[in-house]
Coordinates of C-alpha atoms in Angstrom, one line a residue:
X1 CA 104.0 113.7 81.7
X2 CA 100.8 115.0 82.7
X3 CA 100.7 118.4 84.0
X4 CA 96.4 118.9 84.1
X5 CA 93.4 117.3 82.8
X6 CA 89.9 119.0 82.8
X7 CA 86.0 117.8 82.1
X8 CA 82.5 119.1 82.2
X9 CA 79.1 117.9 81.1
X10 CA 80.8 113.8 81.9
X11 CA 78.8 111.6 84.7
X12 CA 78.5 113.6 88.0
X13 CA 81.2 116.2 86.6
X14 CA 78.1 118.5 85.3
X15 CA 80.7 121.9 85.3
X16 CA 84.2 121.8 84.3
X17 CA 86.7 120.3 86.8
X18 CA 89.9 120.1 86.4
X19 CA 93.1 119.2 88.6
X20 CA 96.3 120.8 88.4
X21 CA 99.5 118.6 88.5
X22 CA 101.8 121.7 88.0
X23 CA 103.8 122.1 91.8
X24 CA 102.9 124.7 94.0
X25 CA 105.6 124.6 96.2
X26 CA 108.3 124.0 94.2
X27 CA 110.6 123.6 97.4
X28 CA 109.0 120.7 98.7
X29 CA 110.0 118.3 95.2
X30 CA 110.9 114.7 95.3
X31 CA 114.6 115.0 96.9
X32 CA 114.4 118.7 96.7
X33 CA 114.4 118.5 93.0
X34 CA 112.5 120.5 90.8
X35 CA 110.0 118.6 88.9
X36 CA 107.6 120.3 86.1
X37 CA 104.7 118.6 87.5
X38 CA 104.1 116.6 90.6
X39 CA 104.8 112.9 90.6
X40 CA 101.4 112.3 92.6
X41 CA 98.0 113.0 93.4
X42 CA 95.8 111.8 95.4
X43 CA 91.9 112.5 95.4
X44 CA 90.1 112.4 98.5
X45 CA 86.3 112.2 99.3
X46 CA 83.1 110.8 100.7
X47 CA 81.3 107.5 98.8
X48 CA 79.7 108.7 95.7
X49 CA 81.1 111.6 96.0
X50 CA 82.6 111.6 92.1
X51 CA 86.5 110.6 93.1
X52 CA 85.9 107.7 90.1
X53 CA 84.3 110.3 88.1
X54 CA 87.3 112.5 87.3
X55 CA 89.3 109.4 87.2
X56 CA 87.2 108.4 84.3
X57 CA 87.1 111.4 82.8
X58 CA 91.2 110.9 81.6
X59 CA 90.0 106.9 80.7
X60 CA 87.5 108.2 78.7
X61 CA 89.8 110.3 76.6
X62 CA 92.1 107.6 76.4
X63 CA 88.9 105.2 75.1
X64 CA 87.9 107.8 72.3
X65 CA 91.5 108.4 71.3
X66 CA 92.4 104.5 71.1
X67 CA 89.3 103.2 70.2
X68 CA 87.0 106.3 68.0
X69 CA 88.1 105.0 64.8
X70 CA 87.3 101.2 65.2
X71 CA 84.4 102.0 67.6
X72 CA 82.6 104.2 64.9
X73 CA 79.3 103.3 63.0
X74 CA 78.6 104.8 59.8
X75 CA 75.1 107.3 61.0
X76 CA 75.8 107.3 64.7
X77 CA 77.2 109.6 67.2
X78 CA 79.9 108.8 69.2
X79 CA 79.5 107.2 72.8
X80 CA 79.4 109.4 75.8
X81 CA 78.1 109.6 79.5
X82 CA 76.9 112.8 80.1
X83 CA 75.6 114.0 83.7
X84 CA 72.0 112.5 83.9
X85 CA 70.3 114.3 86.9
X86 CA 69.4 116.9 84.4
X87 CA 67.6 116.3 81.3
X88 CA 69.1 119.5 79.7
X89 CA 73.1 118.3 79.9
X90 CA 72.0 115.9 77.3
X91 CA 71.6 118.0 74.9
X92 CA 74.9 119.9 76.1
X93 CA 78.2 119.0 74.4
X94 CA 80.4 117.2 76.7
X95 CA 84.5 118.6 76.3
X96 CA 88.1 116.9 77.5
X97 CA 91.3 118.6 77.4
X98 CA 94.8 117.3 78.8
X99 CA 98.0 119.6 78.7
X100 CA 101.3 116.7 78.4
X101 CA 104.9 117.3 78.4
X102 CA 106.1 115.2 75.5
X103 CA 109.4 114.6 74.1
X104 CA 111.8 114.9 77.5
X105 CA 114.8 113.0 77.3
X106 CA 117.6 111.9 79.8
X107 CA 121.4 111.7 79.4
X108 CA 123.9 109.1 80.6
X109 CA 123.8 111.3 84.0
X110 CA 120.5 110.5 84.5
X111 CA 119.9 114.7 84.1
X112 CA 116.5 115.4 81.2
X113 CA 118.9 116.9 78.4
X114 CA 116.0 117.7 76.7
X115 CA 113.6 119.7 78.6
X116 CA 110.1 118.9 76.3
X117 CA 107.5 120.6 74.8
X118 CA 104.1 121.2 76.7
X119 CA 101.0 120.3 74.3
X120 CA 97.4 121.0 74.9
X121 CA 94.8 118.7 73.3
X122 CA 91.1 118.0 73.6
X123 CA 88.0 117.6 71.8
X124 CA 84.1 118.5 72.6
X125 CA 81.4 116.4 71.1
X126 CA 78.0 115.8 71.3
X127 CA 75.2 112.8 70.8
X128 CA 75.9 113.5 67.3
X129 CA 79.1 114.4 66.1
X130 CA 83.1 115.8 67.3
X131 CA 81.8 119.1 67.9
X132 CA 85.1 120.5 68.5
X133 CA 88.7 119.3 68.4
X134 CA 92.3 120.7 68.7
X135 CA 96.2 120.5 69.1
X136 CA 98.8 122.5 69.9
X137 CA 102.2 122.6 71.3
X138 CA 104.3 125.3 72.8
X139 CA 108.1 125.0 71.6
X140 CA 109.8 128.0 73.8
X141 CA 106.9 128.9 75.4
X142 CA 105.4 130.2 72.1
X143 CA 102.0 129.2 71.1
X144 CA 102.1 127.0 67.9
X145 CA 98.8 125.4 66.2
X146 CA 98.9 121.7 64.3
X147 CA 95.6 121.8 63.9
X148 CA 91.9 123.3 65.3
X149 CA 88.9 121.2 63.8
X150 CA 85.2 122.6 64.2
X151 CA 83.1 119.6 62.8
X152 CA 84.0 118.8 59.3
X153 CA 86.0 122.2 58.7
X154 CA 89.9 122.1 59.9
X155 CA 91.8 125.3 60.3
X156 CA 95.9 124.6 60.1
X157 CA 98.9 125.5 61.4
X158 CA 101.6 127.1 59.5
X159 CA 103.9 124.4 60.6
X160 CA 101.5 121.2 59.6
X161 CA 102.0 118.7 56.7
X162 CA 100.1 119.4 53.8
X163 CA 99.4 115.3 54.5
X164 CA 96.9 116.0 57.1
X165 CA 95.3 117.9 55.0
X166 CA 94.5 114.5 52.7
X167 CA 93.6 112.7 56.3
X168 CA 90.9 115.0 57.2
X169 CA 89.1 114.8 53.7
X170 CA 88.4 110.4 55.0
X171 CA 87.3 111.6 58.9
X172 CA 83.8 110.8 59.8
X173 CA 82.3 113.6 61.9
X174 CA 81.8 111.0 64.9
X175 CA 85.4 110.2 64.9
X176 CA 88.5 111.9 66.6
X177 CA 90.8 113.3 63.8
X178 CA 94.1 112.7 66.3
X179 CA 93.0 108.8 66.3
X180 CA 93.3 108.7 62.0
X181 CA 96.4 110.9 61.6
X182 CA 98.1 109.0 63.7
X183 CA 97.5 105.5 62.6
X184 CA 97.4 106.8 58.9
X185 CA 101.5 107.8 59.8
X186 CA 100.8 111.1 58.0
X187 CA 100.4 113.0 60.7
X188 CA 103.7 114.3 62.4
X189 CA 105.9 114.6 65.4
X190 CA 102.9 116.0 67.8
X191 CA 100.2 114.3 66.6
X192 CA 102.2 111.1 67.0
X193 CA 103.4 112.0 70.8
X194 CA 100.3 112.6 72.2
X195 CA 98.8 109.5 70.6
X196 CA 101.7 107.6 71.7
X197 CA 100.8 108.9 75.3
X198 CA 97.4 107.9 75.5
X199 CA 97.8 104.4 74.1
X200 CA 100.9 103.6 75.6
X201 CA 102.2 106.2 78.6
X202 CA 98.9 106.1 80.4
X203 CA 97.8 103.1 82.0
X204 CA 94.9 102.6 84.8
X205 CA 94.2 99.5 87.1
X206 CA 91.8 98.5 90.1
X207 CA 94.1 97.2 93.0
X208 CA 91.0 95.0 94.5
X209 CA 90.9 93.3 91.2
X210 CA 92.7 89.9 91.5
X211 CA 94.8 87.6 88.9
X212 CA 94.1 83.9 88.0
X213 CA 97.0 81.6 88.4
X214 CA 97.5 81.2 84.2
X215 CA 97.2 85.2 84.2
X216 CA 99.4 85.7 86.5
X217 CA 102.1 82.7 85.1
X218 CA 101.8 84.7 81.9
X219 CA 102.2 87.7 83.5
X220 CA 105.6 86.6 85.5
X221 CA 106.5 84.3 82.5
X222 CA 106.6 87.5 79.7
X223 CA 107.5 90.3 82.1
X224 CA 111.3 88.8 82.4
X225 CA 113.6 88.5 85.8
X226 CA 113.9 92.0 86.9
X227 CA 110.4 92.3 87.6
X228 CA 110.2 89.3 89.1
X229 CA 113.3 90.5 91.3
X230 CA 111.2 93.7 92.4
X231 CA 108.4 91.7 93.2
X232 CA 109.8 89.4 95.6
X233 CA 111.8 92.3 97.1
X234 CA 108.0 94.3 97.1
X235 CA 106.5 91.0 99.2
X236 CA 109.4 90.9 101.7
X237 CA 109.4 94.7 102.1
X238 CA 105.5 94.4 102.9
X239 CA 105.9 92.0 105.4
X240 CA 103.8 89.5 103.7
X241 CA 105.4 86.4 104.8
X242 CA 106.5 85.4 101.4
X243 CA 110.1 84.9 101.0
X244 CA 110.6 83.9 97.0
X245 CA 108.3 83.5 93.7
X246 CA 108.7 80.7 92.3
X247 CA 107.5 79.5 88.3
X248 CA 107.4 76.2 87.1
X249 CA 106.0 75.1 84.2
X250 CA 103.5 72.3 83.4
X251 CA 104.8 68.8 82.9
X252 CA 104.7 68.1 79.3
X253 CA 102.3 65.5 80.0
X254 CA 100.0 67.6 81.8
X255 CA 100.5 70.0 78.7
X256 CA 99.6 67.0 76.5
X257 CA 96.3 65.7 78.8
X258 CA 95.0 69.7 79.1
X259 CA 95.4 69.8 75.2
X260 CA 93.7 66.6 74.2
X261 CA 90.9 68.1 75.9
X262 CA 90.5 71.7 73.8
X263 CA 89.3 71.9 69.9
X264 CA 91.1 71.7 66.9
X265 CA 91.9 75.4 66.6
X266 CA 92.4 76.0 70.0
X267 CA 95.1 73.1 70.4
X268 CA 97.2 74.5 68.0
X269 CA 97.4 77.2 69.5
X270 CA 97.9 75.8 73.3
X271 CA 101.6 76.7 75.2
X272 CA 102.7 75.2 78.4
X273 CA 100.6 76.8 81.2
X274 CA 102.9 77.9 84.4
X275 CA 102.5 78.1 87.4
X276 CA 103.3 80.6 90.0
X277 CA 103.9 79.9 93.7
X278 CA 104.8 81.7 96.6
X279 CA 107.0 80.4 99.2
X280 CA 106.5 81.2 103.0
X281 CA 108.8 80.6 105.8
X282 CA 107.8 78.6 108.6
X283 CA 109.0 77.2 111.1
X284 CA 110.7 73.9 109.2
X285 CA 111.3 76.3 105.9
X286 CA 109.7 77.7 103.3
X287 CA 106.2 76.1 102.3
X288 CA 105.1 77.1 98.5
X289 CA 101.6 77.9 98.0
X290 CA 99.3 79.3 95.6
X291 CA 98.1 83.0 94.5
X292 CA 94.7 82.0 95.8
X293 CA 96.0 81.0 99.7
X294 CA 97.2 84.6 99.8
X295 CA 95.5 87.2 101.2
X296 CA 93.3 89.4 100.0
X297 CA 95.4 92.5 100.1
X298 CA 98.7 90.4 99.5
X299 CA 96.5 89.6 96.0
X300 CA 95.7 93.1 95.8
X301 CA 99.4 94.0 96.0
X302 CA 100.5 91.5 93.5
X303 CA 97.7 92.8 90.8
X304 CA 98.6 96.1 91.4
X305 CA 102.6 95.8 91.6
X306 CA 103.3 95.3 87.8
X307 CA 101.3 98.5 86.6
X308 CA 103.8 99.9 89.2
X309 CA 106.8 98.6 88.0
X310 CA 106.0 99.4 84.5
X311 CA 105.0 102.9 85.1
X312 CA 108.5 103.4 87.0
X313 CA 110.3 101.8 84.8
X314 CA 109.2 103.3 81.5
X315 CA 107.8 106.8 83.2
X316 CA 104.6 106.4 82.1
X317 CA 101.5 107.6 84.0
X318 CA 99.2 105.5 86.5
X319 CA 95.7 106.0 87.0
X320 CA 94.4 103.8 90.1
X321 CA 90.8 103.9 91.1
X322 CA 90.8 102.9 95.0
X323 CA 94.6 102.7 96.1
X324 CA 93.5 101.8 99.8
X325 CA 91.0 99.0 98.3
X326 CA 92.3 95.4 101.0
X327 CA 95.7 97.5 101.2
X328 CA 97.2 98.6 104.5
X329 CA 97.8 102.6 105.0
X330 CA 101.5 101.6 105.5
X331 CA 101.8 99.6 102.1
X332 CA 99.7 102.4 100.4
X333 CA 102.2 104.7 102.0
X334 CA 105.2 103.0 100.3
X335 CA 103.8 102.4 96.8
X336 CA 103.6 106.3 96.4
X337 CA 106.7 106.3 98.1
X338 CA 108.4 104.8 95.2
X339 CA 106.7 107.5 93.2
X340 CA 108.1 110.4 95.3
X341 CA 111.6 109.8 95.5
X342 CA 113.6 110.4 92.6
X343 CA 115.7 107.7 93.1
X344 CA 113.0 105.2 92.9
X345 CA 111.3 107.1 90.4
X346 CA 114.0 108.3 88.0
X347 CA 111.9 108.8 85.1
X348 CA 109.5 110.9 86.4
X349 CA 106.5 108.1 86.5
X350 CA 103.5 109.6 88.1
X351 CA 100.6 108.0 89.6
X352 CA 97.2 109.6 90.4
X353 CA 94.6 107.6 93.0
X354 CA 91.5 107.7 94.4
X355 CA 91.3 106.3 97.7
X356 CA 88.8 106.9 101.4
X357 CA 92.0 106.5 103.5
X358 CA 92.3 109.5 105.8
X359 CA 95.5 108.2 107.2
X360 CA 97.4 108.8 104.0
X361 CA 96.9 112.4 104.4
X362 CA 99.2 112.8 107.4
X363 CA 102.7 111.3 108.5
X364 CA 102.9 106.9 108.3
X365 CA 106.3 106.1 110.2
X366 CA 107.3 109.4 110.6
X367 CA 107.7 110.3 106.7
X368 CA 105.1 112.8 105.2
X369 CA 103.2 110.9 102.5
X370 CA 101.9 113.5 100.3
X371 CA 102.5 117.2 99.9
X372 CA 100.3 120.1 100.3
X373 CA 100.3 120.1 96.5
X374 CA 99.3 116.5 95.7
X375 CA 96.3 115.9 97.6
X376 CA 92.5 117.0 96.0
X377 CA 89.0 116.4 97.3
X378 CA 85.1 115.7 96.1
X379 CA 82.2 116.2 97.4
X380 CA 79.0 116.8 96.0
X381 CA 76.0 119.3 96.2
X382 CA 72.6 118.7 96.6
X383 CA 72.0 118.2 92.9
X384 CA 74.7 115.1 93.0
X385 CA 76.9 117.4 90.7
X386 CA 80.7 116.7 92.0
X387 CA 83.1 120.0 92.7
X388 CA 87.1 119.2 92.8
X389 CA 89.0 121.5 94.8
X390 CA 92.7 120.9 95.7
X391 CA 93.9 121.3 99.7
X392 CA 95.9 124.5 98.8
X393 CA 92.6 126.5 98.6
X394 CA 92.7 126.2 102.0
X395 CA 96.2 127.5 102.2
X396 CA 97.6 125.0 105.1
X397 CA 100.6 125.2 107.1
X398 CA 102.9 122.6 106.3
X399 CA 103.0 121.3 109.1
X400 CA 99.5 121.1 110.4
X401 CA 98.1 117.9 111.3
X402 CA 95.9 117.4 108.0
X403 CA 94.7 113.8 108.2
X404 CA 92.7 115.3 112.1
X405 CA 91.4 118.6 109.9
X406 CA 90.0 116.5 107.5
X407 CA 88.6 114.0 109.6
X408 CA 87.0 117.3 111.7
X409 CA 85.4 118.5 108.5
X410 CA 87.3 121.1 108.3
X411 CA 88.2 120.9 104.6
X412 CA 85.1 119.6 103.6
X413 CA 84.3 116.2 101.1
X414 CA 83.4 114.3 104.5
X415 CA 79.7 112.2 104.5
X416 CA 77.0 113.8 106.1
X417 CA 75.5 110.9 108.0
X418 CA 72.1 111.5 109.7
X419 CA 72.7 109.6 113.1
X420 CA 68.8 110.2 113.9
X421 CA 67.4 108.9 109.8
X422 CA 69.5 105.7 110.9
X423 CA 68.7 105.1 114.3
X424 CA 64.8 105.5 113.2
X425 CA 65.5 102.9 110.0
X426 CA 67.1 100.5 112.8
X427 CA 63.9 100.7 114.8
X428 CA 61.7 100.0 112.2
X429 CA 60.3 95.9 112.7
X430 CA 58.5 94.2 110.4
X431 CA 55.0 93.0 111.3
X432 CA 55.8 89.6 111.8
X433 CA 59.3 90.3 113.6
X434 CA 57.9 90.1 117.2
X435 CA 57.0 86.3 116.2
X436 CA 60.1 85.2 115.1

């Protein structure tokens, strides 16, 4: 579980931003339960305003932690976007840092028998080198060190295998200690669990992007029946006309004709392709058609609804970049509505989006869609550096009507649009225009 992330010196986050997922109204939990971090959060804020930004912050971390020790060349640094309207954050170290709850577990009751342990990790680096890099967990609230790395010297824990010691003596200085000791299997129960987080418990997807009929086939084909359950309930729940999925399989002499035509290597390795259709009702039955005579949005709901399911299903953490992206404010409403509700969300999955849709900060059928504690904002100043800041700086009243504050400007992160700059660029005609 992900209780805060921070950055500085990363695209337009120039100063250290950071957003809180600890509740601030502990009252107001998913069905009044008490919850040691909110389920969602939601980041509000103009075009280019940085909302990505801090999103790509966490998939960053995730990149260098999965990927450091592969990615590395022998003599370079390590690959980083530091802010680049100023000449002088380049030469600045860049620095990440998550705090996690690791290690809850649930009983037969569905109660967390095991409450977890909080851990802090991050790293700060530079064009050259891992400047900086640390762990450490809190078991009973007490401050414990694994370990605390500054370049190539590593100060340890009293509590840490003398096996890491033997790791760090084979860690290049452009590559993330965490990433070796944990594929090494030296390292131990906390180095594991937060590696374990960021290459399997955090997962990130673009709702506008769009599957291919064999992707999705596959998808359907390995996921098993009880996703494919949800997702027809999902469709008819939307509204989207679709009444069943349906997956059938290549004949095996289309299987046969499509192989004849690939290579050698690639036919041996060739499976049956299916086929995914959707069946409508109309007015003489249901009609089955293909992904790609669905909507846009309805396509946009089908991409997005298996990182859903998974994430609910296994409690893992979604990042989505664009939530509203061809969706409807009242499907958008119900996706983090299976997030809020305990019920839905048993496991404590949590999902943090991006999105432009106003609407989503107020009431959609009656029913509140995000707290006072879940929502953030961007915007940025006149040196395109972004500032976070979360809606309870502003201290609101829960029940003021915040979608009509925002949209007034009154919490800031709204566009500035210079009516009179675009009226004069409309005016402007071409010397040939009065010809045409």
């Amino acid at each position: 579980m992900l209780l805060s992330f921070r950055a500085s010196n990363h695209r337009s986050l120039a100063a250290e931003q950071q957003v809180l997922l600890t509740p601030v109204y502990a009252a107001e939990g998913p069905d009044e339960e008490e919850w040691d971090a909110v389920p969602v959060a939601g980041i509000f804020g103009p075009n280019a305003s940085g909302k990505s930004n801090v999103l790509d912050a966490l998939l960053y971390m995730r990149r260098m932690v999965r990927d450091s020790l592969q990615d590395s060349e022998p003599g370079r640094g390590p690959i980083r976007h530091p802010y680049a309207l100023d000449p002088a954050a380049r030469r600045e170290p860049s620095s990440f840092v998550v705090d996690l709850l690791l290690g809850r577990r649930r009983n037969d009751d569905e109660l967390f028998s095991e409450p977890g342990v909080r851990h802090e990790y991050g790293f700060t680096l530079d064009d050259d080198q891992i400047v900086e890099e640390w762990l450490y967990s809190y078991p009973h609230k007490q401050r414990r060190k694994v370990f605390h790395r500054q370049g190539d010297v590593y100060d340890w824990g009293s509590h840490s295998f003398k096996e890491l010691k033997s790791v760090a003596d084979i860690v290049e200085t452009n590559v993330l200690f965490l990433s070796v000791a944990a594929r090494s299997r030296q390292g131990q129960a906390e180095i594991a669990q937060v590696y374990d987080w960021f290459t399997h418990r955090l997962s990130a997807r673009r709702p506008m992007g769009t599957l291919s009929q064999q992707q999705l086939g596959a998808l359907l084909g390995r996921s098993g029946d009880a996703y494919l359950s949800w997702l027809n309930g999902l469709l008819r729940a939307a509204d989207t006309g679709i009444e069943d999925t349906e997956l059938v399989e290549e004949s095996e002499e289309e299987f046969e004709l499509r192989r004849a035509m690939l290579s050698e290597s690639s036919s041996r390795k060739a499976r049956p392709e299916r086929t995914v259709l959707f069946r409508h009702r109309g007015e003489h039955g249901t009609v089955p058609l293909g992904v790609f005579d669905e909507s846009t949005g309805t396509q946009s709901l089908i991409a997005l609804s298996n990182p859903v399911f998974t994430a609910l299903r296994r409690g893992d953490t979604l990042i989505v970049d664009e939530l509203d992206a061809s969706l409807h404010p009242y499907l958008s409403a119900h996706l983090i509505g299976l997030f809020q509700s305990a019920k839905t969300n048993p496991l404590a999955a949590q999902l943090v989006f991006s999105t432009h849709d106003a609407a989503l900060l107020g009431k959609i059928q009656g029913a509140e869609v995000l707290r006072r504690d879940q929502i953030w904002f961007t915007e940025k100043d006149e040196c395109g550096r972004t500032e976070l800041f979360p809606l309870t700086d502003f201290k609101p009243r829960k029940d003021e009507n915040r979608e009509l504050r925002y949209l007034a400007g009154r919490y800031g992160a709204v566009p500035t649009i210079t009516d009179d700059l675009v009226l004069a660029t409309l005016a402007e005609r071409g010397p040939d225009l009065d010809d045409a």
